[in-house]
Amino acid sequence: MTTTVAAPAAAAPVTEAKVRRGWTQHGMLFVAPFLLIYVAFLVWPVLLGLRMSLSSVNVAGTNNHFIGFGNYAEAFSDPLMWHSLWNTVVFTVLSTIPLVLLGLVFALLVHNLRFVQWLWRLSFFGPFLLPSAVVSILWLQMIYPPGYGLINGTLGTDVPWLTDTSTAMLSVVLTTVWWTVGFNFLLYLAALQSIPQHLYEAAAIDGASAWQRLRSITLPLLGRTTALIVVLQLLASLKVFDQIYLMTAGGPENSTRSIIEYAYDMGFTGYRTGYASAVSYILFVLIVIVSLVQLRLFRKRAEVSS
Amino acid sequence: MTKRFSPGQLVLMVVALAFAVIWLAPIAWAVATSLKPESETTKIPLQWFGSELTLDSYRLVLGTGGIVKWAINSTVTSLVVTFLTVLFSAMAAYGFARTQFKGQRGLLAVILAGIMVPPQVLMAPLFAEMVALGLVDTWWSIILPQVAAPLIVYILYKFFQDVPPELEQAAFVDGAGRWRVFFTIVLPLSRPVLAAVSIYTFIGSWNNFLWPFLVSTDPNTMTLPVGLANVVQGTFGLRYAQIMASVVLAGLPLLVIFVLFQRQIVRGVAHTGLAGQ
């Protein structure tokens, strides 16, 4: 970009280069406050956690000695670790699919409706604004119980949603979909609103039906957004903890225990902080892999589209 | 485009309405239960309305529970988190986008890499650090880790890069310094994006559970979600009307904020979500 403010050099000693990049002595001061907190409460714990994962150490920091990869070896040979990791993957797959599809369906509906926009937005996005504790307590106490619970009471059924090993995970997924679909809904809605209107007008002139416009304009143009939402959702679902801890505490019979909850149990009820760190780092590696795959995919897509 | 009352619109309307009813039902059920006399909350077959509408459970919850104290804790910590996060992130983002200093590229890379670190995997080392610093059971233990938000720096960095330099140039010509330009020109200019990240940060902080849950054991420092989780397992027992009154009271503030700030919240989610690209 070249500036058009072509002031005479003598009158204006400030060049554009100076505005864009300059004033060396101030740069560090701008960055310093954030950097201080960032190093203290993100970089340092990352390094500390790595060290702890290679040590035998408890919450109080006592009995602290280096044991190499012992914690990792133990984690990999613990069937409950694998079970928790498997549960996490199952939860991630089961939740991601409806969360993406329903987010898209809700956004398409609301985008094409002309009345009471605020009501639709509040209905679909509202639950996302509730704290996890509120959502979990509500579903645990008043939605899932047999008899007076909203689901069983309305349908006249007697399903022990959260207390049976065959339905517990599904119930946690159902609550999660209700609670968080609003975020994906809003991302899709924003993407829909940025599609240029003239594309539809041109297609309408060519006699394309609503269904054809959806298939050949809307959905292809949402491809990038969908890829983004899938990745964000995978990353969010892999970290599931709150609603499981509050509704089932990982039960019944560990059928809903997630990997974060396994780490929490080991570290904060079992007081084995070093081991908990090792388990956390196993998940961390998994999340980094998903993030890097995402980065690559997006870079490829960007190259293709440009 | 389709006409106002076309059959297509009607079908869409009915489908949307069906979903909206399903999505609102749990919240409506919580409100309905909270307004019943305690003895009628578990009636079978279920009834949406009790023999009378009563605010007794709200009176009891507000009068005896810690819910007011926790709401204050949540409000104070979330506001401080939001203020510090936005101020420090904006300064850092501006420093990276518009000034030059030694090691700048390296630092930026370290901060961007931090976006990949999920706070949940740091619970053990962060807790050990808080114990060592003696901050457990204080507001600072809840606040400080949340301020280290590299994603917000990245979003604002991208935004500041696109601010036309001409806007700052005039002020420099008039002899203004970096800091004055930042506070009197760049920040006011960025109000929409600042509002968006502020609201996003506030929502995230208000709803945060795992970390505040780990570092507050004293009911006096608990945030609303943590206090609520404790209460339900503790003193309230199975008094469903009171539990649902607590749930409604804890859920209401953000829903009201949403109705008031819809536009900014929608933009906030779009900004922060799409920044992941």
Coordinates of C-alpha atoms in Angstrom, one line a residue:
Chain A
M1 CA 0.0 0.0 0.0
T2 CA 1.4 3.4 -0.9
T3 CA 0.2 6.4 0.9
T4 CA -1.4 9.3 -0.8
V5 CA -0.6 11.7 2.0
A6 CA 2.3 13.0 0.1
A7 CA 3.5 15.7 2.5
P8 CA 6.7 17.5 1.6
A9 CA 9.7 15.8 3.3
A10 CA 10.8 19.0 5.0
A11 CA 7.4 19.7 6.6
A12 CA 6.7 16.2 7.7
P13 CA 9.6 14.4 9.3
V14 CA 7.4 11.4 10.0
T15 CA 7.5 8.8 7.3
E16 CA 5.0 6.1 6.8
A17 CA 7.8 3.6 7.6
K18 CA 8.1 5.2 10.9
V19 CA 4.4 4.9 11.6
R20 CA 4.3 1.3 10.6
R21 CA 7.5 0.2 12.2
G22 CA 9.6 2.3 14.5
W23 CA 10.2 3.8 17.9
T24 CA 12.3 0.9 19.1
Q25 CA 12.5 2.0 22.7
H26 CA 8.7 1.8 23.2
G27 CA 8.1 -1.6 21.6
M28 CA 9.2 -3.7 24.5
L29 CA 7.2 -1.6 27.0
F30 CA 4.0 -2.3 25.0
V31 CA 4.6 -6.0 25.1
A32 CA 6.0 -6.3 28.6
P33 CA 2.9 -6.5 30.8
F34 CA 1.3 -9.3 28.8
L35 CA 4.6 -11.1 28.4
L36 CA 5.2 -11.1 32.2
I37 CA 1.9 -12.8 32.9
Y38 CA 2.2 -15.0 29.8
V39 CA 5.6 -16.3 30.9
A40 CA 4.5 -16.7 34.5
F41 CA 1.2 -18.5 33.9
L42 CA 1.6 -20.2 30.6
V43 CA 5.2 -20.8 29.5
W44 CA 6.4 -21.6 33.0
P45 CA 3.6 -24.1 33.9
V46 CA 4.2 -25.8 30.5
L47 CA 7.8 -26.3 31.4
L48 CA 7.0 -27.2 35.0
G49 CA 4.4 -29.7 33.9
L50 CA 6.9 -31.4 31.6
R51 CA 9.4 -31.7 34.5
M52 CA 6.7 -32.9 36.8
S53 CA 5.6 -35.5 34.3
L54 CA 9.1 -37.0 34.4
S55 CA 9.1 -37.0 38.2
S56 CA 7.5 -38.7 41.1
V57 CA 5.8 -35.8 42.9
N58 CA 2.6 -35.1 44.8
V59 CA 0.5 -32.0 45.3
A60 CA 2.5 -30.8 48.2
G61 CA 5.7 -31.0 46.1
T62 CA 7.2 -33.5 48.5
N63 CA 8.8 -36.8 47.6
N64 CA 10.0 -35.1 44.4
H65 CA 12.5 -37.1 42.4
F66 CA 13.3 -37.6 38.7
I67 CA 12.1 -40.9 37.3
G68 CA 12.4 -40.4 33.6
F69 CA 9.6 -41.8 31.5
G70 CA 8.2 -43.9 34.4
N71 CA 4.9 -42.1 34.6
Y72 CA 4.4 -42.4 30.8
A73 CA 5.2 -46.1 30.9
E74 CA 2.7 -46.6 33.7
A75 CA 0.0 -44.6 31.9
F76 CA 0.4 -46.5 28.7
S77 CA 0.1 -49.8 30.6
D78 CA -3.0 -48.7 32.6
P79 CA -6.2 -50.1 31.1
L80 CA -8.2 -47.3 32.7
M81 CA -6.0 -44.7 30.9
W82 CA -6.8 -46.4 27.6
H83 CA -10.5 -46.7 28.5
S84 CA -10.6 -43.0 29.4
L85 CA -8.8 -42.1 26.1
W86 CA -11.3 -44.3 24.2
N87 CA -14.2 -42.6 26.0
T88 CA -12.9 -39.2 25.0
V89 CA -12.6 -40.2 21.4
V90 CA -16.1 -41.7 21.4
F91 CA -17.5 -38.5 23.0
T92 CA -15.6 -36.4 20.4
V93 CA -16.9 -38.3 17.4
L94 CA -20.5 -38.6 18.8
S95 CA -20.7 -34.9 19.7
T96 CA -18.9 -33.4 16.7
I97 CA -21.3 -34.9 14.1
P98 CA -24.6 -33.5 15.5
L99 CA -22.9 -30.3 16.7
V100 CA -21.7 -29.4 13.2
L101 CA -24.9 -30.6 11.3
L102 CA -27.4 -29.0 13.7
G103 CA -25.3 -25.8 13.8
L104 CA -25.6 -25.7 10.0
V105 CA -29.3 -26.5 10.0
F106 CA -30.2 -23.9 12.6
A107 CA -28.1 -21.3 10.8
L108 CA -29.8 -22.0 7.4
L109 CA -33.2 -21.8 9.0
V110 CA -32.6 -18.6 10.9
H111 CA -30.8 -17.0 8.0
N112 CA -33.8 -17.6 5.7
L113 CA -36.4 -16.5 8.2
R114 CA -37.5 -12.9 8.3
F115 CA -39.3 -12.6 11.6
V116 CA -38.2 -12.3 15.2
Q117 CA -34.5 -12.9 14.6
W118 CA -33.7 -12.2 18.2
L119 CA -36.0 -15.0 19.4
W120 CA -34.3 -17.7 17.2
R121 CA -30.8 -16.4 18.2
L122 CA -31.8 -16.5 21.9
S123 CA -33.3 -20.0 21.6
F124 CA -30.4 -21.6 19.8
F125 CA -27.5 -19.6 21.3
G126 CA -28.9 -19.0 24.8
P127 CA -27.9 -22.4 26.3
F128 CA -24.3 -21.7 25.3
L129 CA -24.3 -18.7 27.7
L130 CA -25.1 -20.9 30.7
P131 CA -22.3 -22.0 33.0
S132 CA -21.5 -25.7 32.7
A133 CA -22.5 -26.1 36.4
V134 CA -26.0 -24.7 35.6
V135 CA -26.4 -26.9 32.6
S136 CA -25.2 -30.0 34.4
I137 CA -27.3 -29.5 37.5
L138 CA -30.4 -28.7 35.4
W139 CA -30.1 -31.9 33.3
L140 CA -29.0 -34.1 36.2
Q141 CA -31.8 -33.0 38.6
M142 CA -34.8 -32.1 36.4
I143 CA -34.4 -33.4 32.8
Y144 CA -33.0 -37.0 33.0
P145 CA -34.6 -38.5 36.2
P146 CA -37.3 -41.1 35.6
G147 CA -40.9 -39.9 36.5
Y148 CA -40.7 -36.2 37.1
G149 CA -37.7 -35.6 34.7
L150 CA -38.7 -33.6 31.7
I151 CA -37.7 -36.3 29.1
N152 CA -39.1 -39.4 30.8
G153 CA -42.1 -37.5 32.1
T154 CA -43.1 -36.1 28.7
L155 CA -42.5 -39.4 26.8
G156 CA -43.9 -41.6 29.5
T157 CA -40.7 -43.7 29.5
D158 CA -38.6 -44.9 32.4
V159 CA -35.0 -44.8 31.0
P160 CA -32.2 -44.5 33.6
W161 CA -30.4 -42.1 31.3
L162 CA -27.3 -41.2 33.4
T163 CA -27.1 -44.3 35.6
D164 CA -27.0 -47.1 32.9
T165 CA -23.7 -47.9 31.2
S166 CA -25.5 -48.2 27.8
T167 CA -27.1 -44.8 27.9
A168 CA -24.8 -42.6 30.1
M169 CA -22.4 -41.5 27.4
L170 CA -25.2 -40.8 24.9
S171 CA -26.9 -38.7 27.6
V172 CA -23.8 -36.6 28.2
V173 CA -23.5 -36.1 24.4
L174 CA -27.2 -35.0 24.3
T175 CA -26.7 -32.4 27.0
T176 CA -23.5 -31.2 25.3
V177 CA -25.2 -30.8 22.0
W178 CA -28.1 -28.8 23.6
W179 CA -25.6 -26.7 25.5
T180 CA -22.9 -25.8 22.9
V181 CA -24.5 -26.0 19.4
G182 CA -25.1 -22.3 19.6
F183 CA -21.5 -21.4 19.1
N184 CA -21.3 -23.3 15.8
F185 CA -24.7 -21.9 14.9
L186 CA -23.4 -18.4 15.2
L187 CA -20.2 -19.1 13.2
Y188 CA -22.3 -20.6 10.4
L189 CA -24.7 -17.6 10.6
A190 CA -21.8 -15.2 10.3
A191 CA -20.5 -17.1 7.3
L192 CA -23.9 -17.1 5.6
Q193 CA -24.3 -13.4 6.0
S194 CA -21.0 -12.8 4.3
I195 CA -22.0 -14.6 1.1
P196 CA -22.5 -11.9 -1.6
Q197 CA -26.2 -11.5 -2.4
H198 CA -25.6 -11.0 -6.1
L199 CA -24.6 -14.7 -6.5
Y200 CA -28.1 -15.7 -5.5
E201 CA -29.7 -13.0 -7.7
A202 CA -27.8 -14.3 -10.7
A203 CA -28.7 -17.9 -10.0
A204 CA -32.4 -16.9 -9.5
I205 CA -32.3 -15.2 -12.9
D206 CA -31.0 -18.4 -14.4
G207 CA -34.0 -20.2 -12.9
A208 CA -32.2 -22.1 -10.2
S209 CA -34.5 -23.5 -7.5
A210 CA -34.0 -22.9 -3.8
W211 CA -32.6 -26.4 -3.5
Q212 CA -30.2 -25.9 -6.4
R213 CA -29.0 -22.5 -4.9
L214 CA -28.3 -24.3 -1.6
R215 CA -26.4 -27.1 -3.2
S216 CA -24.3 -25.2 -5.7
I217 CA -23.8 -21.9 -4.0
T218 CA -24.3 -22.0 -0.3
L219 CA -22.8 -25.3 0.7
P220 CA -19.6 -25.0 -1.4
L221 CA -19.0 -21.5 -0.1
L222 CA -19.4 -22.8 3.5
G223 CA -16.7 -25.4 3.0
R224 CA -14.0 -23.3 4.7
T225 CA -16.2 -22.5 7.6
T226 CA -17.2 -26.2 8.0
A227 CA -13.6 -27.2 8.1
L228 CA -12.9 -24.6 10.7
I229 CA -15.9 -25.6 12.8
V230 CA -15.0 -29.3 12.7
V231 CA -11.5 -28.6 13.9
L232 CA -12.6 -26.2 16.7
Q233 CA -15.2 -28.8 17.7
L234 CA -12.7 -31.6 17.8
L235 CA -10.4 -29.6 19.9
A236 CA -13.2 -28.5 22.3
S237 CA -14.6 -32.1 22.6
L238 CA -11.2 -33.7 23.3
K239 CA -11.0 -31.4 26.4
V240 CA -14.4 -32.4 27.9
F241 CA -14.6 -32.4 31.6
D242 CA -17.2 -30.1 33.4
Q243 CA -20.5 -31.7 32.4
I244 CA -19.2 -35.3 32.8
Y245 CA -17.7 -34.6 36.2
L246 CA -20.8 -32.8 37.4
M247 CA -23.4 -35.2 36.0
T248 CA -21.9 -38.7 36.2
A249 CA -18.5 -38.2 37.9
G250 CA -17.1 -40.6 35.2
G251 CA -19.6 -43.4 36.1
P252 CA -21.3 -45.7 35.9
E253 CA -18.4 -48.1 35.9
N254 CA -16.1 -45.6 34.2
S255 CA -18.3 -45.6 31.1
T256 CA -18.1 -41.8 30.8
R257 CA -14.7 -41.1 32.3
S258 CA -12.8 -38.7 30.0
I259 CA -9.0 -38.3 29.8
I260 CA -9.1 -34.9 31.6
E261 CA -11.2 -36.4 34.3
Y262 CA -8.8 -39.3 34.6
A263 CA -5.9 -36.8 35.0
Y264 CA -8.0 -34.9 37.6
D265 CA -8.7 -38.0 39.6
M266 CA -5.1 -39.1 39.6
G267 CA -3.7 -35.7 40.5
F268 CA -6.3 -34.2 42.8
T269 CA -8.0 -37.1 44.5
G270 CA -5.1 -39.5 44.2
Y271 CA -2.5 -36.8 45.0
R272 CA -0.2 -38.1 42.2
T273 CA 0.7 -34.8 40.5
G274 CA 3.5 -36.2 38.4
Y275 CA 1.4 -39.0 37.0
A276 CA -1.4 -36.6 36.3
S277 CA 0.9 -34.3 34.4
A278 CA 2.1 -37.2 32.3
V279 CA -1.5 -38.1 31.4
S280 CA -2.2 -34.4 30.6
Y281 CA 0.8 -34.3 28.3
I282 CA -0.4 -37.4 26.4
L283 CA -3.7 -35.4 25.7
F284 CA -1.6 -32.3 24.9
V285 CA 0.3 -34.2 22.2
L286 CA -3.0 -35.5 20.7
I287 CA -4.3 -31.9 20.6
V288 CA -1.1 -30.5 19.1
I289 CA -1.4 -33.2 16.3
V290 CA -5.0 -32.2 15.6
S291 CA -4.0 -28.5 15.5
L292 CA -1.0 -29.1 13.2
V293 CA -3.2 -31.3 10.8
Q294 CA -5.7 -28.4 10.8
L295 CA -2.9 -25.9 10.0
R296 CA -1.8 -28.0 7.0
L297 CA -5.3 -28.5 5.7
F298 CA -6.0 -24.8 5.8
R299 CA -2.7 -23.9 4.1
K300 CA -3.5 -26.4 1.3
R301 CA -7.0 -25.0 1.0
A302 CA -5.7 -21.4 0.9
E303 CA -3.3 -22.4 -1.9
V304 CA -6.0 -24.0 -3.9
S305 CA -8.4 -21.1 -3.6
S306 CA -5.8 -18.4 -4.4
Chain B
M1 CA -35.9 -13.7 -3.0
T2 CA -38.9 -15.5 -1.6
K3 CA -42.0 -13.5 -0.9
R4 CA -43.0 -12.8 2.7
F5 CA -45.7 -15.4 3.1
S6 CA -44.6 -18.1 0.6
P7 CA -45.3 -21.7 1.5
G8 CA -41.5 -22.2 1.8
Q9 CA -41.3 -19.6 4.5
L10 CA -44.1 -21.3 6.4
V11 CA -42.3 -24.6 6.3
L12 CA -39.1 -23.1 7.5
M13 CA -41.0 -21.3 10.2
V14 CA -42.6 -24.4 11.5
V15 CA -39.4 -26.4 11.6
A16 CA -37.5 -23.5 13.3
L17 CA -40.3 -23.2 15.8
A18 CA -40.2 -26.9 16.6
F19 CA -36.5 -26.8 17.3
A20 CA -36.8 -23.5 19.3
V21 CA -39.5 -25.1 21.5
I22 CA -37.2 -28.2 22.2
W23 CA -34.2 -25.9 22.8
L24 CA -36.1 -23.6 25.2
A25 CA -38.0 -26.4 27.0
P26 CA -35.2 -27.3 29.6
I27 CA -34.9 -23.6 30.5
A28 CA -38.6 -23.2 30.8
W29 CA -38.8 -26.4 32.9
A30 CA -36.2 -24.9 35.3
V31 CA -38.2 -21.7 35.6
A32 CA -41.5 -23.5 36.1
T33 CA -40.0 -25.8 38.8
S34 CA -38.5 -22.9 40.6
L35 CA -42.0 -21.3 40.9
K36 CA -43.7 -24.3 42.4
P37 CA -44.2 -25.0 46.1
E38 CA -41.5 -27.5 47.1
S39 CA -43.9 -30.3 47.8
E40 CA -45.1 -30.3 44.2
T41 CA -41.8 -30.4 42.3
T42 CA -41.6 -34.2 41.8
K43 CA -45.3 -34.9 41.0
I44 CA -46.0 -37.6 38.4
P45 CA -47.4 -37.2 35.8
L46 CA -45.4 -34.0 35.5
Q47 CA -47.2 -30.7 35.5
W48 CA -45.8 -27.5 34.2
F49 CA -47.6 -25.4 36.9
G50 CA -48.1 -26.1 40.6
S51 CA -51.2 -25.3 42.6
E52 CA -49.8 -21.8 43.1
L53 CA -47.0 -19.6 41.7
T54 CA -44.7 -18.8 44.5
L55 CA -41.3 -17.0 44.9
D56 CA -40.6 -18.8 48.2
S57 CA -37.6 -20.7 46.8
Y58 CA -36.0 -17.5 45.5
R59 CA -36.5 -15.9 48.8
L60 CA -34.9 -18.8 50.6
V61 CA -32.0 -19.1 48.2
L62 CA -31.3 -15.4 48.3
G63 CA -31.8 -15.1 52.0
T64 CA -29.7 -18.1 53.2
G65 CA -27.4 -19.3 50.5
G66 CA -24.0 -17.9 49.5
I67 CA -25.4 -17.2 46.0
V68 CA -25.2 -13.4 46.4
K69 CA -21.6 -13.6 47.6
W70 CA -20.6 -16.0 44.7
A71 CA -22.3 -13.7 42.2
I72 CA -20.2 -10.8 43.5
N73 CA -17.0 -12.9 43.3
S74 CA -17.9 -13.9 39.7
T75 CA -18.6 -10.4 38.7
V76 CA -15.4 -9.0 40.2
T77 CA -13.1 -11.7 38.9
S78 CA -14.7 -11.7 35.4
L79 CA -14.5 -7.9 35.1
V80 CA -10.9 -7.8 36.3
V81 CA -10.0 -10.7 33.9
T82 CA -11.7 -8.9 31.0
F83 CA -10.1 -5.5 31.8
L84 CA -6.5 -6.8 32.2
T85 CA -6.8 -9.3 29.3
V86 CA -8.0 -6.6 26.8
L87 CA -5.6 -3.9 28.0
F88 CA -2.5 -6.1 28.1
S89 CA -3.4 -8.0 24.9
A90 CA -4.1 -4.7 23.0
M91 CA -0.8 -3.2 24.1
A92 CA 1.1 -6.3 23.2
A93 CA -0.7 -6.7 19.9
Y94 CA 0.1 -3.0 19.0
G95 CA 3.7 -3.5 20.1
F96 CA 4.0 -6.4 17.7
A97 CA 2.1 -4.8 14.8
R98 CA 3.5 -1.3 14.8
T99 CA 6.8 -1.1 16.7
Q100 CA 10.1 -2.8 16.3
F101 CA 12.4 -4.3 19.0
K102 CA 15.0 -7.0 19.4
G103 CA 13.7 -10.5 19.5
Q104 CA 10.3 -9.4 18.3
R105 CA 9.8 -12.2 15.8
G106 CA 10.8 -14.9 18.3
L107 CA 8.5 -13.6 21.0
L108 CA 5.6 -13.4 18.6
A109 CA 6.2 -17.1 17.6
V110 CA 6.3 -18.1 21.2
I111 CA 3.0 -16.4 21.9
L112 CA 1.3 -17.8 18.8
A113 CA 2.4 -21.3 19.8
G114 CA 0.7 -20.7 23.1
I115 CA -2.7 -20.8 21.3
M116 CA -2.3 -24.5 21.0
V117 CA -1.9 -25.0 24.8
P118 CA -5.2 -26.0 26.4
P119 CA -5.5 -24.6 29.9
Q120 CA -7.0 -28.0 31.1
V121 CA -3.7 -29.8 30.6
L122 CA -1.9 -27.3 32.8
M123 CA -4.0 -27.9 35.9
A124 CA -1.4 -29.8 37.9
P125 CA 1.6 -27.6 37.3
L126 CA -0.5 -24.4 37.6
F127 CA -1.9 -25.6 40.9
A128 CA 1.6 -26.4 42.2
E129 CA 2.7 -22.9 41.1
M130 CA -0.2 -21.3 42.9
V131 CA 0.6 -23.3 46.1
A132 CA 4.2 -22.1 45.9
L133 CA 3.1 -18.5 45.4
G134 CA 0.6 -18.8 48.3
L135 CA -2.3 -17.6 46.0
V136 CA -4.7 -20.5 46.5
D137 CA -8.1 -19.3 47.7
T138 CA -7.5 -15.7 46.6
W139 CA -9.0 -13.9 43.6
W140 CA -5.6 -13.6 42.0
S141 CA -5.3 -17.4 41.6
I142 CA -8.6 -17.3 39.6
I143 CA -7.7 -14.2 37.6
L144 CA -4.0 -14.3 36.6
P145 CA -3.9 -17.5 34.5
Q146 CA -7.0 -16.4 32.5
V147 CA -5.2 -13.1 31.5
A148 CA -2.5 -15.1 29.7
A149 CA -4.7 -15.4 26.6
P150 CA -2.6 -15.6 23.4
L151 CA -5.6 -15.9 21.1
I152 CA -6.8 -12.4 22.1
V153 CA -3.3 -11.0 21.3
Y154 CA -3.5 -12.7 17.9
I155 CA -6.9 -11.4 17.0
L156 CA -6.0 -7.8 18.0
Y157 CA -2.6 -8.1 16.2
K158 CA -4.4 -9.0 13.0
F159 CA -6.7 -6.1 13.5
F160 CA -4.0 -3.5 14.2
Q161 CA -2.1 -4.6 11.1
D162 CA -5.0 -3.5 9.0
V163 CA -5.4 -0.1 10.6
P164 CA -4.4 2.5 7.9
P165 CA -1.1 4.2 9.0
E166 CA -2.4 7.5 7.7
L167 CA -4.6 7.8 10.7
E168 CA -1.7 7.7 13.1
Q169 CA 0.6 9.8 10.9
A170 CA -1.2 13.1 11.4
A171 CA -0.9 12.7 15.2
F172 CA 2.8 12.0 14.9
V173 CA 3.2 15.1 12.8
D174 CA 1.6 17.0 15.6
G175 CA 4.2 15.7 17.9
A176 CA 2.2 13.0 19.8
G177 CA 4.1 10.1 21.2
R178 CA 3.5 6.4 20.7
W179 CA 1.5 6.0 23.9
R180 CA -0.8 9.0 23.2
V181 CA -1.3 7.7 19.7
F182 CA -2.2 4.3 21.0
F183 CA -4.6 5.5 23.7
T184 CA -6.2 8.4 21.9
I185 CA -6.3 7.2 18.3
V186 CA -5.8 3.5 17.9
L187 CA -7.9 2.2 20.9
P188 CA -11.0 4.4 20.2
L189 CA -10.8 3.4 16.5
S190 CA -10.8 -0.3 17.5
R191 CA -13.9 0.0 19.7
P192 CA -16.0 -2.7 17.8
V193 CA -13.3 -5.3 18.0
L194 CA -12.4 -4.4 21.6
A195 CA -16.1 -4.8 22.5
A196 CA -16.2 -8.2 20.7
V197 CA -13.1 -9.6 22.5
S198 CA -14.2 -8.1 25.8
I199 CA -17.6 -9.8 25.7
Y200 CA -16.1 -13.1 24.6
T201 CA -13.5 -12.9 27.4
F202 CA -16.2 -12.0 30.0
I203 CA -18.4 -14.9 29.0
G204 CA -15.5 -17.3 29.1
S205 CA -14.4 -16.1 32.5
W206 CA -17.9 -16.1 34.0
N207 CA -18.6 -19.7 32.9
N208 CA -15.1 -21.1 33.6
F209 CA -15.4 -24.0 36.0
L210 CA -12.4 -26.4 36.2
W211 CA -9.8 -23.8 37.2
P212 CA -11.8 -21.8 39.8
F213 CA -13.0 -25.2 41.1
L214 CA -9.4 -26.3 41.7
V215 CA -8.2 -23.1 43.4
S216 CA -11.1 -22.2 45.6
T217 CA -11.9 -24.4 48.6
D218 CA -13.1 -21.5 50.7
P219 CA -16.8 -20.7 50.1
N220 CA -15.9 -17.0 50.5
T221 CA -13.8 -16.9 47.3
M222 CA -15.8 -19.3 45.2
T223 CA -17.3 -18.1 41.9
L224 CA -20.9 -18.8 41.0
P225 CA -20.5 -22.0 39.1
V226 CA -18.2 -23.5 41.7
G227 CA -20.4 -22.4 44.6
L228 CA -23.4 -23.9 42.8
A229 CA -21.7 -27.2 42.2
N230 CA -20.9 -27.4 45.9
V231 CA -24.3 -26.4 47.1
V232 CA -26.1 -29.0 45.1
Q233 CA -23.9 -31.8 46.5
G234 CA -24.3 -30.2 50.0
T235 CA -26.8 -28.3 51.9
F236 CA -29.8 -28.1 49.6
G237 CA -30.3 -31.8 49.5
L238 CA -33.2 -32.6 47.2
R239 CA -35.1 -29.4 47.4
Y240 CA -35.7 -29.1 43.7
A241 CA -37.5 -25.8 43.7
Q242 CA -34.6 -24.1 45.5
I243 CA -32.0 -25.9 43.3
M244 CA -33.8 -24.6 40.2
A245 CA -34.1 -21.1 41.6
S246 CA -30.3 -21.1 42.1
V247 CA -29.9 -22.4 38.5
V248 CA -32.2 -19.6 37.2
L249 CA -30.4 -16.9 39.2
A250 CA -27.0 -18.1 38.0
G251 CA -28.0 -18.4 34.4
L252 CA -30.0 -15.2 34.1
P253 CA -27.2 -12.5 34.1
L254 CA -25.6 -13.7 30.8
L255 CA -29.0 -14.2 29.1
V256 CA -29.9 -10.6 30.0
I257 CA -26.5 -9.4 28.7
F258 CA -27.1 -11.3 25.5
V259 CA -30.5 -9.7 24.9
L260 CA -28.9 -6.3 25.5
F261 CA -25.6 -6.8 23.5
Q262 CA -26.7 -9.3 20.8
R263 CA -24.9 -7.6 18.0
Q264 CA -21.5 -7.4 19.8
I265 CA -21.8 -11.0 21.1
V266 CA -22.6 -12.3 17.6
R267 CA -19.6 -10.4 16.3
G268 CA -17.5 -11.5 19.2
V269 CA -18.0 -15.2 18.5
A270 CA -17.5 -14.7 14.8
H271 CA -14.2 -12.8 15.4
T272 CA -12.8 -15.2 18.0
G273 CA -14.0 -18.3 16.2
L274 CA -12.8 -17.2 12.7
A275 CA -9.5 -16.0 14.1
G276 CA -8.6 -19.7 14.3
Q277 CA -8.2 -19.9 10.6

